[in-house]
Coordinates of C-alpha atoms in Angstrom, one line a residue:
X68 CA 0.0 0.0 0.0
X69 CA 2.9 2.1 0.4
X70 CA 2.1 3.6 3.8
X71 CA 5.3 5.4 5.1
X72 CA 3.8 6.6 8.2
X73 CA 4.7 4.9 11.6
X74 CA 2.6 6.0 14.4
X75 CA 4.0 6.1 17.5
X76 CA 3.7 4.4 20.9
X77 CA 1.0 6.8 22.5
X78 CA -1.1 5.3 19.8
X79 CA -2.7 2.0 21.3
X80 CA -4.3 -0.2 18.7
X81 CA -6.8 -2.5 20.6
X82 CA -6.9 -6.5 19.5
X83 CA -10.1 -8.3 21.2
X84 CA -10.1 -12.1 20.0
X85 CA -11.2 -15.1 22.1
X86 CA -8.7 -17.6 24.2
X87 CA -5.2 -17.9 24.9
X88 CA -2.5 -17.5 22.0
X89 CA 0.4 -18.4 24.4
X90 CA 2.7 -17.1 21.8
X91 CA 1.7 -14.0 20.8
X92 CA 4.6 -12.2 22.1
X93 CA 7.4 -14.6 21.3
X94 CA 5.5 -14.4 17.3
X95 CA 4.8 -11.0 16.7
X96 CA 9.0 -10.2 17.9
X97 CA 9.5 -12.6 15.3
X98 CA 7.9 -11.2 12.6
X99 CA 8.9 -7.6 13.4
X100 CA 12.6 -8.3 13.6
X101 CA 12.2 -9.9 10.2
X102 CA 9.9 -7.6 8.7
X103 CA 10.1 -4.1 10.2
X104 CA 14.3 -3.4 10.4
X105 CA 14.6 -0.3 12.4
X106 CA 11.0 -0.1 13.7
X107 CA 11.5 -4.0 15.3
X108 CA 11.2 -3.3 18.8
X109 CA 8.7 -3.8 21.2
X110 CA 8.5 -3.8 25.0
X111 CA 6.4 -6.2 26.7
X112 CA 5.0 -4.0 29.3
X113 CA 2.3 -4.2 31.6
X114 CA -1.6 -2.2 31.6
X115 CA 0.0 0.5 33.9
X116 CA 3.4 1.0 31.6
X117 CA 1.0 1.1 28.5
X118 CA -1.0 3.8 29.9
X119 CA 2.0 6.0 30.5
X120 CA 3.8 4.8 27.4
X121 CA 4.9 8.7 25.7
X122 CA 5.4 9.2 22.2
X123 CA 8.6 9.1 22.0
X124 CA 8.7 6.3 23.3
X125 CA 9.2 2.5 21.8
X126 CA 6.0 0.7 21.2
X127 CA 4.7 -1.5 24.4
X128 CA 2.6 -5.0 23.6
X129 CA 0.4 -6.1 26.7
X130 CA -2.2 -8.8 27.0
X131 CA -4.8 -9.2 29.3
X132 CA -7.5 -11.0 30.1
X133 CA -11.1 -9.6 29.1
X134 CA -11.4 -7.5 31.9
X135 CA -7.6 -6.1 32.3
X136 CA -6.7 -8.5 34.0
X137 CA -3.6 -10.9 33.9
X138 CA -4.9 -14.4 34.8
X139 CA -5.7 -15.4 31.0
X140 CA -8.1 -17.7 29.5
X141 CA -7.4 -21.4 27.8
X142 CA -5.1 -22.0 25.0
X143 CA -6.5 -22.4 21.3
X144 CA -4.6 -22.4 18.7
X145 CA -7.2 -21.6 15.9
X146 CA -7.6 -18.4 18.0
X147 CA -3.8 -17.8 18.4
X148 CA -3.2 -18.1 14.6
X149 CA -6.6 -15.4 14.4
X150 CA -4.4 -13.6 17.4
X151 CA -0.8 -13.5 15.0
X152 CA -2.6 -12.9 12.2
X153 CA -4.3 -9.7 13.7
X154 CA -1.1 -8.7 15.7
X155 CA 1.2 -8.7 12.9
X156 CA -1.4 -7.2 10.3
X157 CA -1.6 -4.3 12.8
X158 CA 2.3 -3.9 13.4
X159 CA 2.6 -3.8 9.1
X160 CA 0.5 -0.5 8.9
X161 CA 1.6 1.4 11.8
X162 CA 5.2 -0.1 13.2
X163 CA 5.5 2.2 16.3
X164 CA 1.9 2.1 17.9
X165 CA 1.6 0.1 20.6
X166 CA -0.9 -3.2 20.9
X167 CA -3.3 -4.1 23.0
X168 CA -4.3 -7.7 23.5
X169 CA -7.4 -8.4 25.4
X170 CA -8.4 -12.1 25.2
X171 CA -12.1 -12.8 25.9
X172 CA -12.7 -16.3 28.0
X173 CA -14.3 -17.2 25.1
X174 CA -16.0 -16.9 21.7
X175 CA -19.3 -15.2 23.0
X176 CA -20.3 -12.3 22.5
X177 CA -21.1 -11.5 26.5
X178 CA -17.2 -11.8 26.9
X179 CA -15.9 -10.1 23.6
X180 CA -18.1 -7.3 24.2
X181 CA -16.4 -7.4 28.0
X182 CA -12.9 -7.1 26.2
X183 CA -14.3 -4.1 24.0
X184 CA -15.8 -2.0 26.9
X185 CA -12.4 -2.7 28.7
X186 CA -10.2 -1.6 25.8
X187 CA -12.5 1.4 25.6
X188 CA -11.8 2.6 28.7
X189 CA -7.6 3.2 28.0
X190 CA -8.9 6.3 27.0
X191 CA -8.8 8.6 30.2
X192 CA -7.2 12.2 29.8
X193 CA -4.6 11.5 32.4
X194 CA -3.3 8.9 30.4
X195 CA -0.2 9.5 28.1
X196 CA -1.0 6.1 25.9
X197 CA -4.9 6.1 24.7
X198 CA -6.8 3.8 22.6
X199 CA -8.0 4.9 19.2
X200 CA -9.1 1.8 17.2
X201 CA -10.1 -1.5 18.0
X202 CA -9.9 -4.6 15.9
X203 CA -12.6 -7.4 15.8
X204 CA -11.6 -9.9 13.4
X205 CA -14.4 -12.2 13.6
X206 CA -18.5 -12.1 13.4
X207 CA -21.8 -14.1 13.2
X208 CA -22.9 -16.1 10.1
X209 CA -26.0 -14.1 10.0
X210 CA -27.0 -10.9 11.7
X211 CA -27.4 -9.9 15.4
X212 CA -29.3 -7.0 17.2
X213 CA -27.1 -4.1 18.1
X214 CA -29.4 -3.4 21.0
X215 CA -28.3 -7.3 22.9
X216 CA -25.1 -6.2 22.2
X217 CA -24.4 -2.5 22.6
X218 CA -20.6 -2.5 23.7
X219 CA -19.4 -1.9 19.9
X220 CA -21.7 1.0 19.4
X221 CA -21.0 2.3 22.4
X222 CA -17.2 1.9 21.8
X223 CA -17.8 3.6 18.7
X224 CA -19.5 6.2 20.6
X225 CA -16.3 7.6 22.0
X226 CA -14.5 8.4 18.9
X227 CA -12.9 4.9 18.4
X228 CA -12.1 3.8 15.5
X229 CA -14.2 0.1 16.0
X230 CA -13.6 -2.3 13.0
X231 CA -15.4 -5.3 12.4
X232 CA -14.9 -8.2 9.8
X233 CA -17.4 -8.2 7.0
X234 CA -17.1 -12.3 6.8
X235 CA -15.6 -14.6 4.2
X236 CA -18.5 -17.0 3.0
X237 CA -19.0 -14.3 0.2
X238 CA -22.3 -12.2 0.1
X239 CA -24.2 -12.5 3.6
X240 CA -24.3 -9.8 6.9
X241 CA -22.2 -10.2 10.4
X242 CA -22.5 -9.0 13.1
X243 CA -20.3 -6.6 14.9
X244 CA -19.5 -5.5 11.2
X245 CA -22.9 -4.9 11.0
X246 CA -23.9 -2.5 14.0
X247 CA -24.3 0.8 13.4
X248 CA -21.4 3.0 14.7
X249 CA -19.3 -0.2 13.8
X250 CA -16.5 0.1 10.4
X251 CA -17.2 -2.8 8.8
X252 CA -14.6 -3.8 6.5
X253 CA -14.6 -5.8 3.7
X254 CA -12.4 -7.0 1.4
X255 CA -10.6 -7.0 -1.4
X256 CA -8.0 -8.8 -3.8
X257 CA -4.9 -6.9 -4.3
X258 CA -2.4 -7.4 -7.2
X259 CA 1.5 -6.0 -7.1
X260 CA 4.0 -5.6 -9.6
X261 CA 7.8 -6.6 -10.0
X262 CA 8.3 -4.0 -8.0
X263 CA 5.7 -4.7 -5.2
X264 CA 3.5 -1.7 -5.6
X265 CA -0.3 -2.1 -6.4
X266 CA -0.8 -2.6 -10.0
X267 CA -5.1 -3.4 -9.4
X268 CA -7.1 -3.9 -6.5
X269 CA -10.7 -5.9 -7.1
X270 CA -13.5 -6.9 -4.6
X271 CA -13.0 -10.6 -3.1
X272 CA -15.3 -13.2 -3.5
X273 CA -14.7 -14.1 -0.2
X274 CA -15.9 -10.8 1.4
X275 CA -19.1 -10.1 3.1
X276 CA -21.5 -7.6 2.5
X277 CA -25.1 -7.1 2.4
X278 CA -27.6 -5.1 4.7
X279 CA -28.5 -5.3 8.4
X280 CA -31.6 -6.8 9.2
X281 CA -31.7 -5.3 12.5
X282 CA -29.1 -2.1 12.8
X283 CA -30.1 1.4 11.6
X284 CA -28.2 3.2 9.6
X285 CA -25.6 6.0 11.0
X286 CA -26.5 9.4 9.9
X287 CA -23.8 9.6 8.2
X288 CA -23.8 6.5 5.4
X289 CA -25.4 7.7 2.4
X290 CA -25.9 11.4 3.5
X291 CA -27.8 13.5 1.3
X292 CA -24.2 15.8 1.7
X293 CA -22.3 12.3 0.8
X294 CA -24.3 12.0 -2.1
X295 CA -24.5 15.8 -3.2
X296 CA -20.6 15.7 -3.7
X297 CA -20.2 12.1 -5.0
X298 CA -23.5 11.4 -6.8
X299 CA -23.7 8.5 -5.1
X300 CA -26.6 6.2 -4.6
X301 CA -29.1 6.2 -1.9
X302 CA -28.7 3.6 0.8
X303 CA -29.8 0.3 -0.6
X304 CA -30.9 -0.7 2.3
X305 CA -33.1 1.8 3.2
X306 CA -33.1 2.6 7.1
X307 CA -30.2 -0.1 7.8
X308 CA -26.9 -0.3 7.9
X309 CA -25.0 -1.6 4.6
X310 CA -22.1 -3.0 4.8
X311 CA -18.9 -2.4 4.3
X312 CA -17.6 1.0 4.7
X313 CA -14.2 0.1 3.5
X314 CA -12.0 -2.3 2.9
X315 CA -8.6 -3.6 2.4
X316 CA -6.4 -7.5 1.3
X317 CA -8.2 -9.8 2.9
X318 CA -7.8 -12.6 -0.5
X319 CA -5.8 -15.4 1.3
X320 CA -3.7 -15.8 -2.2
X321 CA -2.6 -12.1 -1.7
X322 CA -2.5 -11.9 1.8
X323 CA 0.0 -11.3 4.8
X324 CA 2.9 -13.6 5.3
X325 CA 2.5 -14.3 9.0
X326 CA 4.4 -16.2 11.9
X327 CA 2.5 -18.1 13.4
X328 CA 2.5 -22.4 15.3
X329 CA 0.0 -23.6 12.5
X330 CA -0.8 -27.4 12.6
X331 CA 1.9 -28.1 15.2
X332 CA 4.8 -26.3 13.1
X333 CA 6.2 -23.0 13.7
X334 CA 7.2 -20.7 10.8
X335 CA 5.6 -18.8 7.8
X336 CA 2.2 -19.0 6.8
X337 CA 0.3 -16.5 4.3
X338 CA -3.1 -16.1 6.1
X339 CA -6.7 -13.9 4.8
X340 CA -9.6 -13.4 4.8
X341 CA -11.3 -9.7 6.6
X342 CA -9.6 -11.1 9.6
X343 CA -7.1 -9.4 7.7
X344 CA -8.0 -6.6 6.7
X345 CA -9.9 -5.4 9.8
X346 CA -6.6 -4.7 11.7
X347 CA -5.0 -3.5 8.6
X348 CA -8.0 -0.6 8.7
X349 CA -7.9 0.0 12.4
X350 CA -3.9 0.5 12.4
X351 CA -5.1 3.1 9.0
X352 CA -6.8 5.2 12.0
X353 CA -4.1 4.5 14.4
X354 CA -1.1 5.4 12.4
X355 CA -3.3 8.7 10.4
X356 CA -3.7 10.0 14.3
X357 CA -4.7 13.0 13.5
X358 CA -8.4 12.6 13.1
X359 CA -11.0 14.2 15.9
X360 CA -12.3 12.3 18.3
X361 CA -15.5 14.4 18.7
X362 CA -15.8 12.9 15.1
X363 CA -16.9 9.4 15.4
X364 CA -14.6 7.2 12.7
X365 CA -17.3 6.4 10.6
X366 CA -18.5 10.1 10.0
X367 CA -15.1 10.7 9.3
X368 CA -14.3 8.1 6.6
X369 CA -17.8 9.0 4.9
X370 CA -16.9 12.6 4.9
X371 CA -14.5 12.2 2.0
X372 CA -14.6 11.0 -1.3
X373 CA -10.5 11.2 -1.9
X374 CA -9.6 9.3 1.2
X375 CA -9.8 5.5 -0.8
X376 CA -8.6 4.1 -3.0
X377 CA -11.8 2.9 -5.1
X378 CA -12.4 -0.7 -6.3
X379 CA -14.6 -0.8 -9.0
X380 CA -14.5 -4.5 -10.0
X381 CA -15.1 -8.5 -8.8
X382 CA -18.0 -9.5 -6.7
X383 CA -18.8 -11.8 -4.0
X384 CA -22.5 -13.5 -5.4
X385 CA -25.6 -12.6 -6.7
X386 CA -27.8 -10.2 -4.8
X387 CA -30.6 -7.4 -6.0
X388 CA -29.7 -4.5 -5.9
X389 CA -26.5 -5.3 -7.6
X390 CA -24.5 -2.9 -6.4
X391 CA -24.7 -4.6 -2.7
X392 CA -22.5 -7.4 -4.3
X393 CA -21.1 -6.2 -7.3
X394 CA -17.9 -3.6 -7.1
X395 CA -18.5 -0.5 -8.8
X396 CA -16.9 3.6 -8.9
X397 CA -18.1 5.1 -5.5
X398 CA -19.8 2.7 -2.7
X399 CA -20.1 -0.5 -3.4
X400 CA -21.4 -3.4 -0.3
X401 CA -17.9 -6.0 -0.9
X402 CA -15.3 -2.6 -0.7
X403 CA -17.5 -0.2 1.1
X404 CA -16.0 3.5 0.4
X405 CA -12.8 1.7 -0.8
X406 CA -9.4 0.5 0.1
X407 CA -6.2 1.9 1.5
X408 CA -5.2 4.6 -0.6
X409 CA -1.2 5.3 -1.3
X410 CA -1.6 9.2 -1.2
X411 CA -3.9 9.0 1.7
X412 CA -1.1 9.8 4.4
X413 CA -1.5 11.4 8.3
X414 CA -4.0 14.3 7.7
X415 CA -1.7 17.2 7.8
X416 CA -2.9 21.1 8.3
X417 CA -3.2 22.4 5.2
X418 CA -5.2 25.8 5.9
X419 CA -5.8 28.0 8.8
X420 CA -8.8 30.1 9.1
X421 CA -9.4 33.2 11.0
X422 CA -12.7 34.5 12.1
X423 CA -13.9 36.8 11.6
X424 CA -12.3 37.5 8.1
X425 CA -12.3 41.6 9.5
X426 CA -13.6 43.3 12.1
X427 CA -13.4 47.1 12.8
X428 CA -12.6 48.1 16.7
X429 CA -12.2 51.9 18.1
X430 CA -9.0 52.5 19.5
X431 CA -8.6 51.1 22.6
X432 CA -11.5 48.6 22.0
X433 CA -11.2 44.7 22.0
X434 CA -11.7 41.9 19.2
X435 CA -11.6 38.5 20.2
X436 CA -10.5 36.3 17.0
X437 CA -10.6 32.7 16.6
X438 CA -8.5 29.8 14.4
X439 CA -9.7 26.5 12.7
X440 CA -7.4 24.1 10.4
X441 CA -8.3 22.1 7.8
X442 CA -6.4 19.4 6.4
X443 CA -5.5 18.2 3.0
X444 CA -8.5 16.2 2.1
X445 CA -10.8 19.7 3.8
X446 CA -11.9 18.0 6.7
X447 CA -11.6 19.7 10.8
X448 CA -8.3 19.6 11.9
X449 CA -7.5 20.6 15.9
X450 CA -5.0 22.8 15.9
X451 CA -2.2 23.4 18.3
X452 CA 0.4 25.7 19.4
X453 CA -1.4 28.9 17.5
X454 CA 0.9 31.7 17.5
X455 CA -0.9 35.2 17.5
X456 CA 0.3 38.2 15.9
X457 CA -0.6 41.7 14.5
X458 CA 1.5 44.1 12.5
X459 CA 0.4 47.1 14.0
X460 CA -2.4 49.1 15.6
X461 CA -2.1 47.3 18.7
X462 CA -1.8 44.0 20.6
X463 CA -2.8 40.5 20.2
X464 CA -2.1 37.7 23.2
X465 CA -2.5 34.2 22.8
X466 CA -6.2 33.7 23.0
X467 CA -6.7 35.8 19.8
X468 CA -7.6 38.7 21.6
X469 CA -7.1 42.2 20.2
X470 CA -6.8 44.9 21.7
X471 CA -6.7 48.3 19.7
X472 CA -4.3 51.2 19.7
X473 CA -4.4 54.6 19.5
X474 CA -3.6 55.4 15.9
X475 CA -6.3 54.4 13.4
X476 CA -5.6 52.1 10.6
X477 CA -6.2 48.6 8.8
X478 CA -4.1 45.7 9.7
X479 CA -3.6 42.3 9.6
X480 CA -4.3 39.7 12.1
X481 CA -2.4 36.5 11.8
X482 CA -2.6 32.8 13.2
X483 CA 0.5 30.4 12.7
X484 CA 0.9 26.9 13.3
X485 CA 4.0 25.2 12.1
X486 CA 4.3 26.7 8.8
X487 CA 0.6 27.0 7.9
X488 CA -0.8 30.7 8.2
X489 CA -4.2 32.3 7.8
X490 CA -4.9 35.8 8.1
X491 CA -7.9 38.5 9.1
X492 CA -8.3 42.5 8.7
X493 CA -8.6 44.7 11.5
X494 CA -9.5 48.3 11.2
X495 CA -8.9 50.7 13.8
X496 CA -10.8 54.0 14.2
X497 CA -11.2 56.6 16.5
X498 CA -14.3 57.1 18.6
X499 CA -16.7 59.8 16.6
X500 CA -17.7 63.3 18.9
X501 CA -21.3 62.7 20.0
X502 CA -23.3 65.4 18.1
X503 CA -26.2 66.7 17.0
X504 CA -27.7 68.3 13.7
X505 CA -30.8 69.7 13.0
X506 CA -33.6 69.9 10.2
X507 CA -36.9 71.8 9.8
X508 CA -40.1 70.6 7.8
X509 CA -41.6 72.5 6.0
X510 CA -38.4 74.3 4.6
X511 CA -41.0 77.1 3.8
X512 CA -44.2 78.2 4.8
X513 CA -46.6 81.5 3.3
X514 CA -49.3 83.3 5.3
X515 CA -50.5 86.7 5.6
X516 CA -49.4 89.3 8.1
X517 CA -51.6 88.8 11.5
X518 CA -51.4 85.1 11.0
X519 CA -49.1 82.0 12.6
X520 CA -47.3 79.0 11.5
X521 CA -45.1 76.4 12.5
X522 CA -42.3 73.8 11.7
X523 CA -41.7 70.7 13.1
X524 CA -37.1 70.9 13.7
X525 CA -36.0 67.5 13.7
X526 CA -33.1 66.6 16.3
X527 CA -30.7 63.8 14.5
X528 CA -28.5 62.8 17.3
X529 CA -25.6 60.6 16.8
X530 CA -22.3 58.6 18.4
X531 CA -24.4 58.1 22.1
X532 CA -25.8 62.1 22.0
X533 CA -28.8 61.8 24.1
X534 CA -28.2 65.7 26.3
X535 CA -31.2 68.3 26.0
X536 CA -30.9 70.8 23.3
X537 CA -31.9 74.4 23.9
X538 CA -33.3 76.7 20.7
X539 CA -33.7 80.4 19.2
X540 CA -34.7 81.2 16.5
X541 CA -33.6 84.8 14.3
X542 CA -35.4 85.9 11.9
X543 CA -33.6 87.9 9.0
X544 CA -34.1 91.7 8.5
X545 CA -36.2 91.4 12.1
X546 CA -39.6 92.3 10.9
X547 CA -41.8 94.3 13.3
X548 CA -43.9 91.8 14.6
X549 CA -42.4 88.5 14.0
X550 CA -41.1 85.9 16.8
X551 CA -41.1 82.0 17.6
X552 CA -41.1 79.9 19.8
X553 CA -40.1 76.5 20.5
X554 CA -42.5 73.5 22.7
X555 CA -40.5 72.0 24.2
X556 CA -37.3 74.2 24.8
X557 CA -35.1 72.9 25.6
X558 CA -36.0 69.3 23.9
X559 CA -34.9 66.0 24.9
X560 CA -36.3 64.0 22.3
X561 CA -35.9 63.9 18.4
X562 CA -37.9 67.0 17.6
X563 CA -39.5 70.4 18.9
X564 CA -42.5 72.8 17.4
X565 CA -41.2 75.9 16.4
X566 CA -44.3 78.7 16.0
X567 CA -43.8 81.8 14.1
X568 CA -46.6 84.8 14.9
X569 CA -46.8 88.0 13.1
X570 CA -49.1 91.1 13.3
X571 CA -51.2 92.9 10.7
X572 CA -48.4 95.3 10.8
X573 CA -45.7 93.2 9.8
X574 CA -44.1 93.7 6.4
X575 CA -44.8 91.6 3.5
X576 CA -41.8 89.9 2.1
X577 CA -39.8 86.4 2.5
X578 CA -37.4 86.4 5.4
X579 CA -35.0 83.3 6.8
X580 CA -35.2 81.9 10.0
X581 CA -32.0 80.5 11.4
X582 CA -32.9 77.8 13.9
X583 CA -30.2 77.5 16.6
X584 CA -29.6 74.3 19.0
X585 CA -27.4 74.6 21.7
X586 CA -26.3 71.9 24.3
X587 CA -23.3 72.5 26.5
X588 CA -20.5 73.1 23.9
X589 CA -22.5 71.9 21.2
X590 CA -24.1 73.8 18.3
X591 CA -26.2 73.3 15.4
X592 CA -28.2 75.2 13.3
X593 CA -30.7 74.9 10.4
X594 CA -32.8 77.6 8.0
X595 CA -36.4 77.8 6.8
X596 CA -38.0 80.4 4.8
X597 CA -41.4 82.4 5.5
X598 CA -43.4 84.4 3.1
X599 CA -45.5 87.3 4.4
X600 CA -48.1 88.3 1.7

């Protein structure tokens, strides 16, 4: 597949199988000495030591009971070859995460789903080592009620990647593959050239796939977003889960060279089947890392349509509608989403975003900004270690804070992390003057001499002005006879009543009245004509 990523130890990838493999250590050295050079070691630690395993650290195998425990179940060695295949498969994808055996007492689900719960909980926030995926490489021969048996779901609940083999009697549904929050993984057929690289991937026969009788569907399969940007088809199976989402080898003639104690000899054995390729997908998640947890795995594989490699031919029986059997571009039931895809390293941040993209603060005001990241195939990515800065009109601390200046201007606002930038505008002004202006309606009137009028003076106020406004009024030439007044004076809402009175002794002719409003060190002033005729 061409995977160059490693992982590291902090990374626990989770392995719940039934019974004993007594071996498991003493095998899985073997096959990482010959197989992974420089990546080879492993420590055989305890629970305790795996929890507090750091990154840098090398990767730490334990194996415990169901329940954490270190008094272990029986022997079996069709379970232990199931245990080496799963080991080994996981240690191929990501070399430096650590493992995580849990071995149930036995093959029921009461006691698997008792090994899931417990590798759930290496999750807490105090430890240095967490869980992100765990593999289940085995299932029913027909389908099982999620409800009976809710510790996959609820697994998956937490952010886990939880894997599940799809089955290898060819077209038919298994349960946990089948549960709803549940990967199910399929699989395929892969073919290499001379040079070991993929030449052709196809869907194998082998594979299981079909739809849950019993299981809804996750929001998330079949979204009306999914199929907006793929064109996809609608769930086949209406309100259930369809299975797979994805898949990778699981064709015993193309599958993992393993060693293994296999009919009483020890040494190399090339083993299958989507007991395969469930650990190859749940070391995919392990080794990537960088996916969010408050994004449950299955969202996140369906919220891409880049991510997989797609396998588009081969089939695993007859069915109707075809496409739950029958490999095709897009989603097909055998390969699910797809397979591991070469390009389809650790999401990396590719973009930064700032929001808001500008804001505009008065000087000595406050802007509180905020990052996101987005990584190369678009999707969330958490960011860490933001570094704040501004080129000028003031500070920014490490919260994305703001705070303005004194000398107005436009600037830029940018968050770093690593070598990934994104930027934001900031303009800085300073505070306007609260003020006033004025505004009379009518701007004229016309009556005779001996008669009134009025105008209604408007009072705009602006930038917090809310202080009463006194008023005069002077009328030009000063015509015997003519005065206003204002009700009310002085005015503490948005207008006053100015009245003009004349006498039968006041000249004819059209004279301008200056309206004056005064409050404190404020003026304003506005005209109106009036006609006497």
């Amino acid at each position: 597949y061409g995977i160059t990523g490693t992982g590291d130890a902090s990374r626990v990838i989770a392995i719940v199988d039934a019974y004993d493999d007594p071996g498991a250590y003493s095998n899985l050295t073997a096959y990482r000495t010959a197989m992974l050079s420089e990546d080879a070691p492993i420590d055989s630690c305890t629970l305790d030591q795996l929890r507090s395993r750091a990154a840098g650290s090398p990767p730490c195998f334990v194996k415990v009971n169901q329940s954490g425990g270190t008094t272990l179940p029986r022997a079996h060695s069709g379970w232990a070859n199931e245990i080496d295949l799963d080991l080994q498969a996981a240690s191929a994808i990501c070399p430096r995460c650590s493992l995580l055996l849990l071995e149930a007492s036995s093959a029921t689900f009461t006691n698997l789903g008792t090994a899931v719960t417990t590798a759930a909980g290496i999750t807490s926030a105090s430890d240095s080592a967490h869980v992100v995926a765990i593999s289940n490489s085995y299932g029913t021969t027909s389908d099982v009620s999620g409800a009976a048996y809710p510790a996959w779901d609820n697994a998956a609940g937490q952010g886990l990647a939880v894997t599940a083999s799809s089955g290898d009697s060819g077209y038919a549904t298994s349960f946990p593959a089948s549960a709803t929050y549940v990967l199910g993984v399929g699989g395929t057929t892969l073919s290499v050239d001379s040079s070991g690289a993929r030449s052709n991937e196809t869907a194998w026969s082998g594979a299981g796939s079909g739809c849950s009788t019993y299981n809804a569907a996750p929001a998330w399969q079949f979204s009306a977003t999914w199929q907006a940007s793929t064109q996809g088809i609608a769930n086949p199976c209406g309100s259930k889960k369809a299975v797979a989402d994805l898949s990778a080898d699981a064709d015993p003639s193309s599958g993992l060279q393993v060693y293994t104690t296999y009919n009483g000899k020890t040494g190399w054995y090339v083993f299958g089947g989507t007991s395969l390729s469930s650990p190859l997908i749940a070391a995919l998640y392990a080794m990537q890392g960088g996916y969010d947890r408050s994004t449950l795995a299955g969202a996140y594989a369906w919220a891409s349509t880049t991510r997989y490699y797609d396998v588009t031919s081969g089939s695993n029986g007859t069915c109707s509608p075809s496409v739950l059997c029958t490999a095709q571009g897009g989603w097909d039931g055998p390969s699910g989403l797809g397979s591991i895809l070469v390009a389809a390293g650790p999401p990396v941040l590719q973009a930064i975003t700032v929001s808001p993209t500008s804001a505009s603060v008065l000087t000595g005001g406050t802007q509180l900004f905020t990052a996101s990241g987005s990584d190369q195939y678009g999707d969330p990515y958490t960011l860490t270690n933001v570094i704040w800065s501004v080129n000028g009109g003031g500070t920014i601390d490490d919260t994305g804070q703001f705070t303005a200046g004194t000398t107005p201007g436009t600037y830029t606002v940018t968050a770093t992390s690593g070598s990934v930038s994104g930027t934001a505008s900031v303009t800085v002004t300073a505070p306007v003057a609260a003020s006033f202006t004025l505004s009379a309606s009518p701007s004229s009137r016309t009556i005779k001499p001996g008669r009134s009028t009025s105008y209604t003076i408007s009072i705009t106020r602006s930038s917090g002005f809310t202080d009463p406004v006194s008023f005069s009024v002077a009328v030009s030439a000063s015509p015997a006879g003519v005065s206003g007044t204002f009700s009310p004076n002085p005015a503490t809402g948005t207008s006053t009543k100015l009245t003009i009175t004349t006498t039968s002794l006041s000249p004819r002719g059209t004279y301008t009245l200056t309206i004056t409003g005064t409050s404190g060190s404020l003026t304003a002033t506005t005209t109106a004509a009036l006609t006497l005729r």
